[in-house]
mmCIF file of N, CA, C and O in Angstrom:
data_model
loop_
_atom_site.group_PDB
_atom_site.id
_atom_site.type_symbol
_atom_site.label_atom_id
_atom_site.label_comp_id
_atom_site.label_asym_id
_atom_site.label_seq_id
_atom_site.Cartn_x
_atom_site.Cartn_y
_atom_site.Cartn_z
ATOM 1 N N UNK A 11 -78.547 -22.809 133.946
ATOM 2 C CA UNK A 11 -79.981 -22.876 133.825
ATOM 3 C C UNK A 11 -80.441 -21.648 133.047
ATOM 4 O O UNK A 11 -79.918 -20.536 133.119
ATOM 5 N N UNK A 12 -81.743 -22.077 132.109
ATOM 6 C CA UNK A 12 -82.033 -20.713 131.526
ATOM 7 C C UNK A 12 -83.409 -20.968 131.999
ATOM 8 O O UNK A 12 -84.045 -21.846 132.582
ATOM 9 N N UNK A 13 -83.581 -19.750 131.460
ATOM 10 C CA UNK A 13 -85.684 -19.114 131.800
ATOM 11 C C UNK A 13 -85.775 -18.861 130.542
ATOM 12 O O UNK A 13 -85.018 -18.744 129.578
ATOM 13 N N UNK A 14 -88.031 -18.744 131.011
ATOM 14 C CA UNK A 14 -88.166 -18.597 129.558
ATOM 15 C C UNK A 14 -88.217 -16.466 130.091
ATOM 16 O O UNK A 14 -88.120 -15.757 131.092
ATOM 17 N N UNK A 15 -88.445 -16.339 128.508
ATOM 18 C CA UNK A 15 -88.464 -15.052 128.857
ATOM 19 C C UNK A 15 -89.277 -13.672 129.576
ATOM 20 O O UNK A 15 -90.240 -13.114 129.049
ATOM 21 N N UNK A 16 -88.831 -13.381 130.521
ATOM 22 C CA UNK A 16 -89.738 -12.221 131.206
ATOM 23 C C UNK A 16 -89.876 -13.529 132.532
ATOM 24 O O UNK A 16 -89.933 -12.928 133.605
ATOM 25 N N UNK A 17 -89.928 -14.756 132.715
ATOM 26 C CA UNK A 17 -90.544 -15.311 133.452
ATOM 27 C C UNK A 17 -89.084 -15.700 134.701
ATOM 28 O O UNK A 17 -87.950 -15.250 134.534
ATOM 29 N N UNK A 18 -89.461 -16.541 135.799
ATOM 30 C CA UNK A 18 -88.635 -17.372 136.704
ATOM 31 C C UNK A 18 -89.069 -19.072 136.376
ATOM 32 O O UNK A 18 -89.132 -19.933 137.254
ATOM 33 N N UNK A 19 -89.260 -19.231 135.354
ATOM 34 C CA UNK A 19 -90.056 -20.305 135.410
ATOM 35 C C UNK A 19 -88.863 -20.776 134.658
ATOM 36 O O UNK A 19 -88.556 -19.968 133.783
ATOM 37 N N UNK A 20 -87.853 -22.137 134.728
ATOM 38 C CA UNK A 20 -86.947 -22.866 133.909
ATOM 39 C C UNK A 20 -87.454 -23.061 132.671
ATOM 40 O O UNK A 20 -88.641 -23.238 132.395
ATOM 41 N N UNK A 21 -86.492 -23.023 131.900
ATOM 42 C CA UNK A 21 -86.535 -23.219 130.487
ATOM 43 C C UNK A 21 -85.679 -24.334 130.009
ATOM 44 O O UNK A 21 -86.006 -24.948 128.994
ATOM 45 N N UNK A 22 -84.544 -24.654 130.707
ATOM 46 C CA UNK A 22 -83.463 -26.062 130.661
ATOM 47 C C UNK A 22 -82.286 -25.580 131.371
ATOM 48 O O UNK A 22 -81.946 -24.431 131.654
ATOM 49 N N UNK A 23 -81.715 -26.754 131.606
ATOM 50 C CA UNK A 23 -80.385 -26.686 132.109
ATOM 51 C C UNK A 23 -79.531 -27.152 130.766
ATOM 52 O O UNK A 23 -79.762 -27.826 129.762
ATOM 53 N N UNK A 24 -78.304 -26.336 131.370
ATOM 54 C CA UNK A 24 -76.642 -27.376 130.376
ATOM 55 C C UNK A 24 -75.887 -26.973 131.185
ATOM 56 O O UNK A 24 -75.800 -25.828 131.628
ATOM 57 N N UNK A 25 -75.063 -28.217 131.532
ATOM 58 C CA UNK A 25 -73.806 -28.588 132.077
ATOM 59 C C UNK A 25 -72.238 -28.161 131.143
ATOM 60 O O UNK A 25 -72.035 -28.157 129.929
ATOM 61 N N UNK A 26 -71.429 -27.870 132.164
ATOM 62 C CA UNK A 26 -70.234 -27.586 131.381
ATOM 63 C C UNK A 26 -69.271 -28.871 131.526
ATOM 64 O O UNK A 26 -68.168 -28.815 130.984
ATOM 65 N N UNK A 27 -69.599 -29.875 132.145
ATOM 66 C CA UNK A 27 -68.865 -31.121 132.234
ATOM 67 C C UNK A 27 -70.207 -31.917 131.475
ATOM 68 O O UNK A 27 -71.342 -31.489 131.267
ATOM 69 N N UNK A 28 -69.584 -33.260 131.154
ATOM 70 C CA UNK A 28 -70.320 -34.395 130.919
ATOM 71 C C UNK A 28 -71.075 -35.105 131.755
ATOM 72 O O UNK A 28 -70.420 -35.857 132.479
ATOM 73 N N UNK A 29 -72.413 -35.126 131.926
ATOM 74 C CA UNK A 29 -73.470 -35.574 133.117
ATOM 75 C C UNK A 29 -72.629 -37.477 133.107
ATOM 76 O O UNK A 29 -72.721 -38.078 132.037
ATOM 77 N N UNK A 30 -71.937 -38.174 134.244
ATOM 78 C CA UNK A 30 -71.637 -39.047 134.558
ATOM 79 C C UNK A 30 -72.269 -39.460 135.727
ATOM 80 O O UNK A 30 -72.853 -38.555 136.324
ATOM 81 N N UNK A 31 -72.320 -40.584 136.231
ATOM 82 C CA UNK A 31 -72.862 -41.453 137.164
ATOM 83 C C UNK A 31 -71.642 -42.040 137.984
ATOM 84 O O UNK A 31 -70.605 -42.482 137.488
ATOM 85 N N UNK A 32 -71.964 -41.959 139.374
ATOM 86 C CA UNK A 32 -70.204 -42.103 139.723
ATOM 87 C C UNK A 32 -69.851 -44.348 139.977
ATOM 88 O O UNK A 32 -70.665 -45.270 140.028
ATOM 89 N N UNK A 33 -68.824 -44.346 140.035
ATOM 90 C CA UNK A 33 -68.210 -45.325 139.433
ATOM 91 C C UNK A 33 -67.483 -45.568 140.494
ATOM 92 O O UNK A 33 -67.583 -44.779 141.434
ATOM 93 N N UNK A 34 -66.284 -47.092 140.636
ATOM 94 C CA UNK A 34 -65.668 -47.357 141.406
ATOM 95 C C UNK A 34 -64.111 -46.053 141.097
ATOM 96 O O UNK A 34 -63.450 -45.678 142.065
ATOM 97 N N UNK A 35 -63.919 -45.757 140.232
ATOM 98 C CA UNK A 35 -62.484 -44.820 139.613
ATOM 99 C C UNK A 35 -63.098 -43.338 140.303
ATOM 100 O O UNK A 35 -62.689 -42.638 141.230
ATOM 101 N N UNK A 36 -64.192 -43.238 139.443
ATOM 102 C CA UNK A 36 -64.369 -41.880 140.073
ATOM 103 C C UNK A 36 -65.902 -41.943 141.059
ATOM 104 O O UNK A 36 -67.033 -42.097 140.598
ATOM 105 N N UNK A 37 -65.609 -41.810 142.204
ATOM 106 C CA UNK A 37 -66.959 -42.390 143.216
ATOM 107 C C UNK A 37 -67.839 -41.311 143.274
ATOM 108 O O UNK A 37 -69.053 -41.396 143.088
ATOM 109 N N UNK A 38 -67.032 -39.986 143.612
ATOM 110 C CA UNK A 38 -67.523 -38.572 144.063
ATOM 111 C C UNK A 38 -67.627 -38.265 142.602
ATOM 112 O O UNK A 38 -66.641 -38.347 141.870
ATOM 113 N N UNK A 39 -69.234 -37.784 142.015
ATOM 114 C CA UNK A 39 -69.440 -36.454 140.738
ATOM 115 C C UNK A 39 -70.029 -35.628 141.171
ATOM 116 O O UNK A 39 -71.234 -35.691 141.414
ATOM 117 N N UNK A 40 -69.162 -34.481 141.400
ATOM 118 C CA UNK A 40 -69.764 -33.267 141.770
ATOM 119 C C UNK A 40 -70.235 -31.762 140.620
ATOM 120 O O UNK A 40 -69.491 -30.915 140.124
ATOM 121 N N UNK A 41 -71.499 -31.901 140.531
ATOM 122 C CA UNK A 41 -71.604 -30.982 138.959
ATOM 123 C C UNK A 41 -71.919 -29.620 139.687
ATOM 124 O O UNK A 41 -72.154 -28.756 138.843
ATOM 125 N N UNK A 42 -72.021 -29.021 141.318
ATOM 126 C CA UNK A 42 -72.575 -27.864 141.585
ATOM 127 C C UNK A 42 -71.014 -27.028 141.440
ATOM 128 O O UNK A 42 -71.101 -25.861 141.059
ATOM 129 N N UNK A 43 -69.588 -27.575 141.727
ATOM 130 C CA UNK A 43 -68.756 -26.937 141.625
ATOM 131 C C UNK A 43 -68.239 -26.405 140.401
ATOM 132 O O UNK A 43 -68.723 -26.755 139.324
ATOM 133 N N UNK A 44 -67.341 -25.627 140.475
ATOM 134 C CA UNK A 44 -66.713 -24.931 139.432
ATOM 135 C C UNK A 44 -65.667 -23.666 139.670
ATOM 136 O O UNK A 44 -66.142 -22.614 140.096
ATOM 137 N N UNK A 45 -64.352 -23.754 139.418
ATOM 138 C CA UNK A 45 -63.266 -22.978 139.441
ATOM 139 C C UNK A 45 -63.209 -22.442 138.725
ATOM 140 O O UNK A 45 -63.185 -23.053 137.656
ATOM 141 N N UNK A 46 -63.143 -21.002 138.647
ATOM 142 C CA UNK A 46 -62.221 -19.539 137.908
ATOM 143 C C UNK A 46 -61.026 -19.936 137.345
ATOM 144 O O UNK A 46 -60.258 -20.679 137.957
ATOM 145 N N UNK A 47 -60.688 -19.326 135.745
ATOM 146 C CA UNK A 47 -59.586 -19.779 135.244
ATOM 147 C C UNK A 47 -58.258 -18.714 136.159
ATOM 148 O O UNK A 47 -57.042 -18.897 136.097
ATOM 149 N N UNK A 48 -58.890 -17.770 136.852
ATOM 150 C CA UNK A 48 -58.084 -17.077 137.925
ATOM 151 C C UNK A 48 -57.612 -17.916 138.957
ATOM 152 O O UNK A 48 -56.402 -18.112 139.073
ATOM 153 N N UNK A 49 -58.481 -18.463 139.764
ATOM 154 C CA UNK A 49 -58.035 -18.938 141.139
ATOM 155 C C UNK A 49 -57.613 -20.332 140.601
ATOM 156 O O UNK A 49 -56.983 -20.975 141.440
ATOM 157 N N UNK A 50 -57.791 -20.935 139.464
ATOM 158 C CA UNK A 50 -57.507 -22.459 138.864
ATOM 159 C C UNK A 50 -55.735 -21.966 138.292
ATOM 160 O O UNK A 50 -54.848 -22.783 138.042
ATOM 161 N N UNK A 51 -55.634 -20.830 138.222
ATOM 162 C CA UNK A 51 -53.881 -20.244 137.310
ATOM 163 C C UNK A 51 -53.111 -20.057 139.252
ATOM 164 O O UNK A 51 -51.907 -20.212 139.459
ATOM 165 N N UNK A 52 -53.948 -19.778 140.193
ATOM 166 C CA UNK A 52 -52.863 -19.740 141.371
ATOM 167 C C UNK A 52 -52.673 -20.809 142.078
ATOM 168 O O UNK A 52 -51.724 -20.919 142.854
ATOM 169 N N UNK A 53 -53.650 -21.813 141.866
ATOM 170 C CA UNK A 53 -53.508 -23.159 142.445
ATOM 171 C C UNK A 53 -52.678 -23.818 141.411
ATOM 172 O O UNK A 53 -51.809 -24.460 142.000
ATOM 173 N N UNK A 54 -52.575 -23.929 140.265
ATOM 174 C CA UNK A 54 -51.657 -24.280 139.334
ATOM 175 C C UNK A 54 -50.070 -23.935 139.586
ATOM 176 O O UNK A 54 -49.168 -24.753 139.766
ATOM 177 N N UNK A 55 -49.974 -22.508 139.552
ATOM 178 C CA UNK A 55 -48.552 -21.725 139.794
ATOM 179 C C UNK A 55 -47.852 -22.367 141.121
ATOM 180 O O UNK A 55 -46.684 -22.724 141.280
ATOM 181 N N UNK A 56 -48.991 -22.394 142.046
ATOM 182 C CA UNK A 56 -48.586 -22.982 143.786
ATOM 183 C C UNK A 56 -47.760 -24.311 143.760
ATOM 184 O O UNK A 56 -46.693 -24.656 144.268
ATOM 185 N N UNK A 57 -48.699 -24.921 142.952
ATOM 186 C CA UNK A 57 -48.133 -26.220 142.981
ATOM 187 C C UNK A 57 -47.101 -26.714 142.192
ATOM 188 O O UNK A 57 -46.498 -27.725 142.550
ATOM 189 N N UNK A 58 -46.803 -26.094 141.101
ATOM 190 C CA UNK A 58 -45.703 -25.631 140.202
ATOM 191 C C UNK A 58 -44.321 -25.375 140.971
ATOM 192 O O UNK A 58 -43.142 -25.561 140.669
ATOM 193 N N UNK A 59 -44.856 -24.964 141.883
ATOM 194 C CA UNK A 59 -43.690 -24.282 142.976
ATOM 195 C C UNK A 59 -43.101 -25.131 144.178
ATOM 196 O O UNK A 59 -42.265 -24.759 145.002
ATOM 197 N N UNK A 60 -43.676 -26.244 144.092
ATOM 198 C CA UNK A 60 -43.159 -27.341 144.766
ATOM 199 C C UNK A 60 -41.948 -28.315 143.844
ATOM 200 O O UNK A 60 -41.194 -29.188 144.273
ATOM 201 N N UNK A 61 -42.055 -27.958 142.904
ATOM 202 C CA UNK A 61 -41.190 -28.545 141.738
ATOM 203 C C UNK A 61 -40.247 -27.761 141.439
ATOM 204 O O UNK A 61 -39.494 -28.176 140.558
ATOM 205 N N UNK A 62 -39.941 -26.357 142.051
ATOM 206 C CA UNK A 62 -39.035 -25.348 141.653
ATOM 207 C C UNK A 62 -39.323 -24.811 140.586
ATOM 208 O O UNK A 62 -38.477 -23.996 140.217
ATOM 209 N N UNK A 63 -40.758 -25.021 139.493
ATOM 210 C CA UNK A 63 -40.746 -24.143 138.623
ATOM 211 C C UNK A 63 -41.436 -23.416 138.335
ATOM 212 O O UNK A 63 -42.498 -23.802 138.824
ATOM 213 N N UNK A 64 -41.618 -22.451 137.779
ATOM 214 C CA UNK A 64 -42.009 -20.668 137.748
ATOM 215 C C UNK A 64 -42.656 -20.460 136.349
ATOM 216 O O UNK A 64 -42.317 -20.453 135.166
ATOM 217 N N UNK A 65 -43.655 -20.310 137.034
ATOM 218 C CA UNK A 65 -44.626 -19.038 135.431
ATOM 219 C C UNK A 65 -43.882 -18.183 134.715
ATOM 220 O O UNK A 65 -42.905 -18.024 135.447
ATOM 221 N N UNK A 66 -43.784 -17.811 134.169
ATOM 222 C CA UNK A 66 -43.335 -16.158 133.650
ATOM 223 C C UNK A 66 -44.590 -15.666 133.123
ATOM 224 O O UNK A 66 -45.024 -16.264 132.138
ATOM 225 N N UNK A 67 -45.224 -14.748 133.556
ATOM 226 C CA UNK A 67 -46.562 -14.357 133.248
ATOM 227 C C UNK A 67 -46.019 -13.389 131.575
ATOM 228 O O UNK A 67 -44.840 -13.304 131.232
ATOM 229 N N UNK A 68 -46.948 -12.905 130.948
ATOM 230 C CA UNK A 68 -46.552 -12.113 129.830
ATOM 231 C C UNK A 68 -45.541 -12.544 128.998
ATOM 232 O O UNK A 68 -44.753 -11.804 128.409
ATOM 233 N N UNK A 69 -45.586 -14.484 128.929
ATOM 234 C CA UNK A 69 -44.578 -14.660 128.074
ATOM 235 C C UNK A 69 -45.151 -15.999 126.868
ATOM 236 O O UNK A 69 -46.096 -16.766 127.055
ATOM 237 N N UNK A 70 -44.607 -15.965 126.143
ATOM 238 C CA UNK A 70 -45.214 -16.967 125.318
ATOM 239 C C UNK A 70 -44.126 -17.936 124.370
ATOM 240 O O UNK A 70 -43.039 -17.571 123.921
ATOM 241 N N UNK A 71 -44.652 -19.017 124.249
ATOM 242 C CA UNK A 71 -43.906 -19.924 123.506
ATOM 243 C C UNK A 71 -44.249 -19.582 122.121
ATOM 244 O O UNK A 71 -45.350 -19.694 121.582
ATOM 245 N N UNK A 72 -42.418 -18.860 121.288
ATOM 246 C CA UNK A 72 -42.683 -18.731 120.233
ATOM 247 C C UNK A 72 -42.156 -20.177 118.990
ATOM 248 O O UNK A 72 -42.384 -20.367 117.796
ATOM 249 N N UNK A 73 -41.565 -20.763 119.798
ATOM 250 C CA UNK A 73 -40.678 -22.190 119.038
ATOM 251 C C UNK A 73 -40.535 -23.074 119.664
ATOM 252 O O UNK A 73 -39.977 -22.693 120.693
ATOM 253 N N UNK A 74 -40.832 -24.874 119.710
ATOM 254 C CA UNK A 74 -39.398 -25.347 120.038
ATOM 255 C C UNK A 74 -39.054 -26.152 119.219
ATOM 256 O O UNK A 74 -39.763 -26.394 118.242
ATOM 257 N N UNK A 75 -37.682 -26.855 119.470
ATOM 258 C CA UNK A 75 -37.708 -27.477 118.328
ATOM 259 C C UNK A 75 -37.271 -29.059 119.159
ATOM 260 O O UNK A 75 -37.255 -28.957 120.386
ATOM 261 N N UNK A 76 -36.956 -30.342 118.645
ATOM 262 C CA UNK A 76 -36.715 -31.127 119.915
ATOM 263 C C UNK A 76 -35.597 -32.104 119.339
ATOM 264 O O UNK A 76 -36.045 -32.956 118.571
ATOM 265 N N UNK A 77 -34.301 -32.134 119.555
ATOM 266 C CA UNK A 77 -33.270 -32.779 118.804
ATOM 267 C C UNK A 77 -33.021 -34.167 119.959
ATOM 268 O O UNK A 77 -33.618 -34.363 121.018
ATOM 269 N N UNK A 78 -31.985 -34.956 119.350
ATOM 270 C CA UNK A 78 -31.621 -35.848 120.432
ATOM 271 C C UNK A 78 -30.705 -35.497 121.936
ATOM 272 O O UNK A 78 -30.512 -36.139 122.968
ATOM 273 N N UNK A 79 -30.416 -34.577 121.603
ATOM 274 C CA UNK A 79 -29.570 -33.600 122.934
ATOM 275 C C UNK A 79 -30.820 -33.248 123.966
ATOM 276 O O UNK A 79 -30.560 -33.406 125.159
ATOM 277 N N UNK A 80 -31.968 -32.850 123.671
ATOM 278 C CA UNK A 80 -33.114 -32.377 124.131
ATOM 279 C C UNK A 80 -34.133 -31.559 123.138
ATOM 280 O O UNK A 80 -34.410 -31.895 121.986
ATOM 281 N N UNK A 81 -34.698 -30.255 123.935
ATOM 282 C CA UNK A 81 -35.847 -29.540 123.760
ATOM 283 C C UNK A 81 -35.238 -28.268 123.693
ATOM 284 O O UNK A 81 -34.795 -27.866 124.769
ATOM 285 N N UNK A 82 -35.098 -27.522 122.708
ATOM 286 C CA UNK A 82 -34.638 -25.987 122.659
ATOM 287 C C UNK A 82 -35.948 -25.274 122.489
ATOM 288 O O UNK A 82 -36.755 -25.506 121.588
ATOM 289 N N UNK A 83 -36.059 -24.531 123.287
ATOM 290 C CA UNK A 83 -37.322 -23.435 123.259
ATOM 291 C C UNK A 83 -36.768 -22.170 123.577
ATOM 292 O O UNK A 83 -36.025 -21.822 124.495
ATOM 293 N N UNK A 84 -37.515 -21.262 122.192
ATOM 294 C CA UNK A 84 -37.715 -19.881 121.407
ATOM 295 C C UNK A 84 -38.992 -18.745 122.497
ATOM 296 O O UNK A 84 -40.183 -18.842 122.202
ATOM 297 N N UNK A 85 -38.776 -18.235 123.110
ATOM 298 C CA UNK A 85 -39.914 -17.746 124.138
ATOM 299 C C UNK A 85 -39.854 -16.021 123.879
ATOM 300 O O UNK A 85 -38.773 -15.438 123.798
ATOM 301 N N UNK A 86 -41.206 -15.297 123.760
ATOM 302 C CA UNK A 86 -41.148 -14.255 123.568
ATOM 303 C C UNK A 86 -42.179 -13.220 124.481
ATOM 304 O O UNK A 86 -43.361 -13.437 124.746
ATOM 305 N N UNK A 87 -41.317 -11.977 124.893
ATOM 306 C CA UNK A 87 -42.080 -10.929 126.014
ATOM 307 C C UNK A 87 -42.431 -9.728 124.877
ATOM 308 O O UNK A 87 -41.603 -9.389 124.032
ATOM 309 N N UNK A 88 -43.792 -9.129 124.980
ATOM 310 C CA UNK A 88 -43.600 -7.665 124.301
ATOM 311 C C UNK A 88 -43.165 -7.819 123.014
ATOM 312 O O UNK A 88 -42.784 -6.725 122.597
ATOM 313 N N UNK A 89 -43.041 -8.741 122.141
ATOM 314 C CA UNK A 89 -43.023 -8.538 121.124
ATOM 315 C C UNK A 89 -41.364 -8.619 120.892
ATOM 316 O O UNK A 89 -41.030 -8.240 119.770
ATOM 317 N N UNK A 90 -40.242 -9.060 121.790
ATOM 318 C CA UNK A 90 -38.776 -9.379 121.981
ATOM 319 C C UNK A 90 -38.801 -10.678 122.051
ATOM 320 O O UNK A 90 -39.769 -11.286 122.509
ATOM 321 N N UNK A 91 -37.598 -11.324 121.543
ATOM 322 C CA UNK A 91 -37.566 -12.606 121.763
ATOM 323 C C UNK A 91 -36.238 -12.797 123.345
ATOM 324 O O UNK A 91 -35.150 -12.221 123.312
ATOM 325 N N UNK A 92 -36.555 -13.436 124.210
ATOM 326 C CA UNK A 92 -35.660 -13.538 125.013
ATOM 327 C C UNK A 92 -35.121 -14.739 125.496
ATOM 328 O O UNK A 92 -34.205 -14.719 126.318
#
């Protein structure tokens, strides 16, 4: 929501989702919520972790490439490739 200026008086709203009307697929639209890309990266990692697999924080995908054997991936820390 914005104001106009100096005032409390609304000036408009904007939404960060798409204003929808709920439906038989999706029944519940809830537009007051909203998750932190913080607490949205530990609920991510958590559940990641039911699958056995692991973040590596400070790391980045520098390649992959994808042959018929599989997926070879190039990953880099600090500016090292490891």
């Amino acid at each position: 929501r914005s104001y106009k200026p100096g005032k409390l008086e609304p000036l408009g709203e904007s939404f960060v989702a798409p204003q929808m009307e709920p439906t038989p697929v999706i029944p519940f639209v809830r537009r007051d919520i909203a998750i932190g890309q913080q607490l949205l990266g530990v609920i991510l990692r958590r559940h990641l972790e039911k699958f056995s697999c692991f973040v590596e924080m400070s790391t980045e995908l520098r390649l992959f490439e994808q042959s018929n054997e599989g997926v070879t991936a190039v990953l880099g820390r600090n500016s090292i490739l490891v």
